[in-house]
Amino acid sequence: MASHLSVRLRATLAATAIVAIALGVAAAVLVGVLTGNLTRSAAGEAARRAGATADVLATGSVRGDLVMSGTIGSAEPAVLDPDIKVFAKAVRPGPVLSTRMSDGVPPPGAKGGTFTTLVERVVPAEKDEMTRWAPGESFAVATMPVDTAEGVLLVQARASLEPAENALGALRGLLIPGIPALLLLVAALTWLAVGRALAPVSAIRAEMADITASDLHRRVPVPRARDEVARLAETMNRTLDRLEVAVGRHKRFVADAAHELRSPLAVLRTRLELAPPGPPAAEALTDVERIQALTSDLLLLARLDAGEPVHAEEVDAGQVVAEEAARARPRPEIEVGLEVAADAVVLGSAGQLRRLVANLVDNAVRHAASAVVVRLAVEGDEVVLDVRDDGPGIPAEHREAVFDRFTRLDEARDRDAGGSGLGLAIARDIAVRHGGGLRVVAGSPGAWLQARFPAREPGPSR
C-alpha cells in the first residue's frame, strides 16, 4: 500500500524509531547490568560479614544467651546487631562460656577500643525462623556453617538492598525524561538534515512544474554537491534537451507543411471559383475552404507553440468584438445579439484577439438553436467576454476536454461533418498568452464560454 507521507517525514520517523529502539535496548541492558552488580555487591557484603562472624566463632565459645556490643572497659549499654544471627545446628555437651565476638578478638587485657556485636541470639536452626527475619526483597542474605567447640552453628548475615534501589531510582529518574528529550532532539535534527538534503529536489520539482511546451528551453537547477540528486538533475536536463529538439522539429514540420499548403490551396480555390457552377464544384470549393481553415489554424498553432512574442499594443476590444460578431456566417438564421461596453481596452495583438473572438462566435453559431449573445464588459481590472448560445450545451465531463486540440464532441460531428476541433484550443492559447484565460461557465442552459483579460486604461487620443 502506497504511503501518503512525505519522504522527509518518513525518514524522520524511521530515524527516530531506530534510535528509540537502540536507546530502549541500551537502557534495559544498563539497568539489568547495574541491578545485577549492585545485588552481587550486597550479597558479597553479606557473605563477608557472615565469614567474619564464622571466623570469630571458630576461635571462641558461645553462650546461648545474648552477646552484646560496646566499648572495652566501659559501662555503656551494649547494642544488638540486627543483621547477623547464629543458629544452633548441632550442639555438643559441655560448659557454655560467654564470648564477645567482633571483627577481631580483642587481645587479652585490652583496656580500650571498639568492638561490634555480631550475634543476636543462638537459637535452634528451624527453617521458618531462618527465613522470616530477613525478607529477600529488602536484603541480600548469606548463610555459613561453622564448627565450634559447642557444636555446628549456622551464621546468617544480611546486607540491605536500599543503596542499590536508590541508585536504580536515580538512574530511572535520569532515563525517563532523558530518553524522550533525546528522541525529540534526534527527530528535530533528522527533520532539518533531510529537509536540507531534499531542498534541491523541491527546487527541481518546482521548476519542472512550471515548464510547458512553450518554454522547453528552461532547465532544472543542478546542485553543487555531486550526489544522486545532482545526477538526477543532469539526467532531467538531458531529457529536456532531447524533448526540446523533438518538439522543435515537430513545430517546424507543422509550420512548413501549413505554409507550403497555402499556395496550392489558394490556386485550387481560384480554379474552383472560376469553374462552371454545379454541385461537384460547390462541394469541392467547400472542402477546399475547410482545408484552408485547417491550414491557417495549424500555422497559427505553430507560431503560438514556438513562443512567438506578442506584438503588444492597445486594442479596443469593443471594436474587435463588434466587427467579428457582425461578420456573415454559414448559418444566417441564427441571431447574434451584441452587448459591448465602452472603453474596454486590452494590451496585446489585435490580430490574435480578433481570431479569438471569431473562434468563439463561430463555435456558438455552429451549435446554437436560434440565438447567440455576445457580451463585453469591464469588471474591476478585467475585461470579460461572454459568448452564450441556446444549443445543447457542454456536458460537465467535457468542459475541459473541449479545449484540447482536435477534440470534437459527438454532437458537433453530427451537426458539422468537418471542423478541425482546433478553434477553442487556439482561443484558449491566445487568452493565456494575453495574461487571461478561457473557461466554460456552468449552471446555465446552452453553452457559456467566458474569456478574461487584464484591463488597461485607455491612452490619450491622438
XYZ file of C-alpha atoms in Angstrom:
462
model
C 0.000 0.000 0.000
C 1.440 3.334 -1.052
C 2.234 5.771 1.714
C 0.912 9.328 1.586
C 3.601 10.584 3.957
C 6.412 12.694 2.590
C 9.944 11.323 2.266
C 11.093 13.847 4.853
C 8.518 12.703 7.391
C 9.137 9.013 6.716
C 12.892 9.460 7.133
C 12.371 11.367 10.388
C 10.018 8.709 11.764
C 12.353 5.889 10.728
C 15.424 7.507 12.283
C 13.543 8.331 15.486
C 12.159 4.786 15.723
C 15.617 3.230 15.215
C 17.181 5.481 17.853
C 14.266 4.791 20.213
C 14.756 1.032 19.865
C 18.514 1.359 20.373
C 18.084 3.576 23.432
C 15.429 1.258 24.862
C 17.673 -1.790 24.493
C 20.674 0.100 25.887
C 18.638 1.387 28.848
C 17.289 -2.108 29.585
C 20.794 -3.592 29.427
C 22.195 -0.801 31.603
C 19.505 -1.223 34.244
C 19.890 -5.001 34.183
C 23.684 -4.890 34.477
C 23.597 -2.271 37.229
C 20.933 -4.207 39.139
C 22.981 -7.408 38.917
C 26.187 -5.663 40.010
C 24.562 -3.921 42.960
C 22.791 -7.124 44.044
C 26.025 -9.112 43.809
C 27.812 -6.392 45.763
C 25.205 -6.585 48.543
C 25.382 -10.389 48.510
C 29.169 -10.188 48.733
C 28.915 -7.825 51.672
C 26.521 -10.229 53.441
C 28.890 -13.146 52.728
C 31.872 -11.146 54.015
C 30.090 -10.372 57.246
C 28.948 -13.965 57.664
C 32.517 -15.164 57.047
C 33.977 -12.701 59.551
C 31.489 -13.857 62.181
C 32.238 -17.504 61.400
C 35.959 -16.856 61.897
C 35.308 -15.318 65.313
C 33.021 -18.182 66.340
C 35.574 -20.771 65.253
C 38.125 -19.392 67.750
C 35.921 -18.976 70.792
C 32.939 -20.311 72.732
C 29.389 -19.054 72.525
C 26.941 -18.729 75.343
C 23.334 -19.420 74.454
C 22.348 -16.011 75.718
C 22.649 -12.552 74.145
C 26.101 -11.384 73.164
C 26.165 -7.578 73.130
C 28.390 -4.864 71.770
C 30.002 -1.981 73.489
C 33.351 -0.491 74.261
C 36.000 -2.439 76.062
C 36.485 -1.108 79.530
C 33.261 0.974 79.518
C 29.935 0.502 81.251
C 27.810 1.737 78.303
C 24.845 -0.423 77.310
C 25.550 -2.840 74.520
C 23.621 -2.713 71.194
C 22.401 -5.807 69.421
C 23.419 -6.212 65.759
C 20.133 -6.920 63.874
C 21.865 -8.049 60.655
C 23.614 -11.187 61.976
C 22.184 -14.277 63.668
C 23.682 -17.578 64.741
C 21.571 -20.726 64.717
C 22.488 -23.916 66.600
C 22.539 -26.784 64.153
C 24.084 -29.437 66.432
C 25.265 -28.581 69.961
C 27.876 -30.739 71.717
C 27.594 -31.236 75.507
C 29.966 -29.172 77.637
C 30.206 -25.950 79.505
C 28.821 -22.820 77.861
C 31.200 -19.894 78.049
C 30.448 -16.226 77.422
C 32.322 -14.865 74.435
C 32.418 -11.394 72.925
C 32.561 -11.577 69.128
C 33.829 -8.774 66.978
C 35.655 -8.169 63.691
C 38.702 -9.345 65.602
C 39.062 -10.964 69.054
C 40.321 -8.267 71.435
C 43.725 -9.060 72.860
C 43.755 -10.250 76.443
C 43.736 -7.398 78.927
C 42.641 -4.783 76.353
C 41.502 -1.593 78.088
C 40.080 0.346 75.132
C 38.878 0.081 71.526
C 35.543 -0.566 69.908
C 34.063 -3.884 69.079
C 30.759 -4.783 67.466
C 28.255 -7.422 68.446
C 27.795 -9.840 65.591
C 25.368 -12.279 67.195
C 21.858 -11.559 68.380
C 20.973 -14.950 69.852
C 21.856 -18.601 69.454
C 18.552 -20.280 68.569
C 17.545 -23.678 67.211
C 18.022 -23.876 63.469
C 14.409 -24.009 62.334
C 13.716 -23.229 58.661
C 10.870 -20.807 59.281
C 12.894 -18.867 61.784
C 15.852 -18.624 59.418
C 13.800 -17.225 56.521
C 11.427 -14.996 58.431
C 13.814 -12.441 59.876
C 15.408 -11.162 56.583
C 12.926 -10.625 53.682
C 14.645 -11.335 50.377
C 13.183 -8.311 48.589
C 14.863 -5.903 51.024
C 18.104 -7.667 51.935
C 20.741 -9.918 50.492
C 21.217 -12.858 52.917
C 24.266 -15.144 53.271
C 24.389 -18.307 55.456
C 27.616 -20.034 56.520
C 28.136 -23.093 58.767
C 30.920 -23.037 61.351
C 32.254 -25.851 63.535
C 32.847 -24.711 67.139
C 33.646 -26.428 70.423
C 29.972 -26.249 71.378
C 28.771 -27.747 68.062
C 27.994 -26.815 64.455
C 26.492 -23.353 64.139
C 24.888 -21.594 61.179
C 25.842 -17.951 60.748
C 23.353 -15.878 58.772
C 24.156 -12.287 57.789
C 22.240 -9.833 55.691
C 23.051 -6.636 53.769
C 20.438 -4.034 52.871
C 19.488 -3.544 49.195
C 18.326 0.022 49.814
C 21.514 1.620 48.385
C 21.042 -0.419 45.210
C 17.406 0.616 44.983
C 18.367 4.249 45.477
C 20.963 4.035 42.711
C 18.480 2.392 40.362
C 15.867 5.021 41.228
C 18.335 7.785 40.401
C 19.146 6.079 37.081
C 15.477 5.736 36.186
C 14.923 9.369 37.100
C 17.594 10.251 34.570
C 16.473 7.869 31.818
C 12.718 8.522 31.914
C 12.920 12.227 30.971
C 16.266 11.938 29.195
C 15.314 9.386 26.524
C 12.227 11.304 25.257
C 14.250 14.529 25.204
C 16.988 12.807 23.228
C 14.427 11.377 20.806
C 12.960 14.835 20.240
C 16.433 16.140 19.520
C 17.102 13.299 17.076
C 13.765 13.915 15.327
C 14.438 17.656 15.014
C 17.965 17.166 13.696
C 16.823 14.474 11.257
C 13.970 16.692 10.031
C 16.369 19.571 9.390
C 19.032 17.376 7.794
C 16.611 15.579 5.474
C 14.910 18.866 4.599
C 18.244 20.364 3.646
C 19.137 17.284 1.614
C 15.774 17.367 -0.201
C 15.791 21.125 -0.848
C 17.340 20.629 -4.325
C 14.622 18.083 -5.097
C 11.944 20.648 -4.217
C 13.633 23.192 -6.472
C 13.764 20.655 -9.314
C 10.099 19.765 -8.834
C 9.024 23.419 -8.795
C 10.967 24.147 -11.985
C 9.588 21.082 -13.755
C 6.050 22.054 -12.765
C 6.484 25.425 -14.496
C 7.995 24.061 -17.707
C 5.458 23.759 -20.515
C 5.624 23.048 -24.225
C 6.146 26.753 -24.883
C 9.252 27.127 -22.693
C 11.191 23.910 -23.098
C 14.386 25.964 -23.113
C 14.255 26.143 -19.312
C 16.328 23.725 -17.237
C 16.182 22.463 -13.678
C 18.845 23.663 -11.228
C 21.775 21.305 -10.635
C 23.021 21.212 -7.005
C 26.685 21.847 -6.314
C 27.058 18.574 -4.424
C 27.948 15.750 -6.772
C 25.453 13.314 -5.332
C 22.436 11.361 -6.528
C 20.240 14.477 -6.640
C 22.755 16.257 -8.876
C 22.886 13.267 -11.222
C 19.062 13.222 -11.297
C 19.004 16.924 -12.253
C 21.571 16.361 -15.004
C 19.559 13.446 -16.380
C 16.378 15.534 -16.401
C 18.156 18.366 -18.203
C 19.428 15.974 -20.864
C 15.872 14.663 -21.252
C 14.619 18.230 -21.651
C 17.289 18.804 -24.297
C 16.044 15.856 -26.334
C 12.422 16.868 -25.808
C 13.124 20.436 -26.905
C 14.789 19.206 -30.074
C 11.926 16.807 -30.864
C 9.219 19.393 -30.218
C 11.133 21.982 -32.253
C 11.318 19.614 -35.199
C 7.612 18.876 -34.888
C 6.702 22.565 -34.784
C 8.890 23.356 -37.777
C 7.336 20.481 -39.700
C 3.806 21.675 -38.960
C 4.656 25.281 -39.831
C 6.446 24.315 -43.040
C 3.667 21.966 -44.097
C 0.969 24.565 -43.400
C 2.923 27.251 -45.186
C 3.603 25.088 -48.218
C -0.072 24.114 -48.464
C -1.325 27.679 -48.583
C -0.255 28.464 -52.126
C -1.568 25.256 -53.785
C -4.840 25.576 -51.905
C -5.241 29.199 -52.986
C -4.673 28.221 -56.616
C -7.109 25.310 -56.308
C -9.753 27.551 -54.777
C -9.354 30.092 -57.545
C -9.812 27.413 -60.198
C -12.913 26.062 -58.480
C -14.419 29.524 -58.245
C -13.812 30.031 -61.991
C -15.116 26.586 -62.914
C -18.632 26.202 -64.337
C -21.177 26.216 -61.490
C -22.546 22.914 -60.359
C -22.871 20.660 -57.320
C -19.456 18.993 -57.719
C -17.662 22.320 -57.961
C -19.573 23.730 -54.969
C -18.780 20.715 -52.802
C -15.133 20.809 -53.819
C -14.975 24.513 -53.035
C -16.442 23.869 -49.569
C -13.834 21.208 -48.929
C -11.038 23.484 -50.064
C -12.269 26.256 -47.776
C -12.255 23.829 -44.873
C -8.719 22.692 -45.692
C -7.639 26.304 -45.907
C -9.121 26.993 -42.478
C -7.339 23.956 -41.036
C -4.054 25.031 -42.621
C -4.453 28.510 -41.196
C -5.175 27.052 -37.752
C -2.135 24.795 -37.877
C 0.088 27.675 -38.924
C -1.225 29.824 -36.073
C -0.743 26.991 -33.571
C 2.818 26.520 -34.779
C 3.518 30.214 -34.159
C 1.880 30.066 -30.727
C 3.820 26.944 -29.747
C 7.045 28.486 -30.938
C 6.569 31.245 -28.376
C 6.431 33.988 -30.956
C 6.318 37.242 -28.982
C 3.035 39.112 -28.969
C 3.108 42.489 -30.673
C 1.765 44.433 -27.704
C -0.443 47.401 -28.448
C -3.589 48.919 -27.007
C -6.540 47.168 -28.625
C -10.107 48.449 -28.460
C -11.748 45.168 -27.525
C -15.237 46.603 -28.110
C -14.483 47.396 -31.738
C -12.929 43.968 -32.323
C -15.915 42.180 -30.781
C -18.457 44.283 -32.695
C -16.782 43.663 -36.051
C -16.396 39.930 -35.571
C -19.926 39.460 -34.216
C -21.403 41.265 -37.214
C -19.481 39.195 -39.781
C -21.560 36.906 -42.001
C -21.555 33.219 -41.111
C -22.769 29.964 -42.676
C -25.995 29.932 -40.608
C -27.682 33.277 -41.282
C -30.825 32.184 -39.435
C -29.003 32.375 -36.085
C -29.497 35.772 -34.460
C -26.347 37.192 -32.859
C -27.068 39.686 -30.075
C -24.390 42.129 -29.017
C -23.743 43.965 -25.730
C -20.473 45.888 -25.779
C -19.214 48.184 -23.049
C -17.235 51.303 -23.906
C -13.574 51.820 -23.006
C -12.743 48.113 -22.893
C -9.045 48.278 -23.756
C -6.689 45.282 -23.780
C -2.936 45.233 -24.312
C -1.981 42.665 -26.927
C -2.191 41.641 -30.567
C -5.248 42.872 -32.425
C -4.991 40.046 -34.948
C -4.846 37.319 -32.325
C -7.680 38.848 -30.283
C -9.754 39.076 -33.431
C -9.093 35.409 -34.084
C -10.147 34.525 -30.521
C -13.476 36.349 -30.847
C -14.098 34.839 -34.264
C -13.475 31.302 -32.993
C -15.801 31.745 -30.024
C -18.623 33.257 -32.082
C -18.220 30.672 -34.870
C -18.385 27.877 -32.285
C -21.528 29.365 -30.700
C -23.278 29.860 -34.064
C -22.397 26.306 -35.111
C -24.127 24.824 -32.013
C -26.914 27.345 -31.315
C -30.579 26.524 -31.808
C -31.740 30.053 -32.631
C -29.684 32.778 -30.920
C -26.242 33.747 -29.691
C -25.454 36.519 -27.197
C -22.033 38.212 -27.183
C -21.348 40.436 -24.205
C -18.249 42.502 -23.453
C -17.923 44.235 -20.065
C -15.322 45.726 -17.783
C -15.354 44.200 -14.284
C -12.862 45.839 -11.975
C -9.427 45.473 -13.524
C -10.535 42.843 -16.061
C -12.212 42.829 -19.453
C -14.741 39.987 -19.633
C -16.033 38.470 -22.866
C -19.077 36.176 -22.608
C -20.340 34.174 -25.582
C -23.560 32.245 -24.960
C -25.786 30.130 -27.173
C -29.078 28.297 -26.682
C -27.821 24.994 -28.033
C -27.476 21.640 -26.236
C -24.626 22.899 -24.062
C -21.424 21.189 -22.997
C -21.641 18.208 -20.614
C -19.841 18.657 -17.305
C -17.400 15.832 -18.041
C -16.285 17.564 -21.278
C -15.876 21.146 -20.031
C -12.099 20.839 -20.049
C -11.778 18.366 -22.895
C -13.309 20.820 -25.400
C -10.132 22.919 -25.111
C -7.905 20.048 -26.207
C -6.655 20.074 -29.767
C -8.603 18.105 -32.364
C -11.373 17.435 -29.838
C -14.903 17.296 -31.232
C -17.910 16.045 -29.322
C -20.296 13.603 -30.989
C -22.978 16.245 -31.323
C -20.527 18.541 -33.111
C -19.596 15.808 -35.560
C -23.267 15.193 -36.406
C -24.070 18.857 -36.973
C -20.897 19.875 -38.760
C -19.319 16.975 -40.620
C -15.984 18.670 -40.627
C -14.488 21.122 -38.212
C -10.929 20.660 -37.116
C -11.507 20.784 -33.373
C -8.859 23.487 -33.044
C -10.995 26.614 -32.582
C -11.382 26.533 -28.789
C -7.819 25.283 -28.290
C -6.489 28.258 -30.267
C -8.811 30.633 -28.401
C -7.539 29.464 -25.001
C -3.888 29.674 -26.093
C -4.437 33.258 -27.236
C -6.217 34.162 -23.979
C -3.384 32.699 -21.889
C -0.721 34.479 -23.958
C -2.531 37.748 -23.233
C -2.443 37.153 -19.466
C -6.024 35.894 -19.196
C -7.920 32.658 -19.502
C -10.873 30.905 -21.106
C -13.329 28.589 -19.403
C -16.782 27.040 -19.615
C -19.221 28.626 -17.164
C -21.532 26.086 -15.558
C -25.090 26.497 -14.368
C -26.850 27.869 -17.456
C -28.772 26.368 -20.406
C -26.785 26.093 -23.568
C -23.059 26.740 -23.715
C -21.448 29.712 -21.973
C -17.806 30.463 -22.731
C -16.080 33.239 -20.815
C -12.716 34.855 -21.567
C -10.985 37.258 -19.189
C -8.130 39.685 -19.884
C -6.317 42.270 -17.785
C -7.870 45.649 -18.491
C -5.736 48.611 -19.494
C -6.561 52.259 -19.056
C -7.103 53.820 -22.498
C -4.267 56.095 -23.548
C -4.718 59.708 -24.628
C -6.348 60.164 -28.011
C -4.181 61.392 -30.868
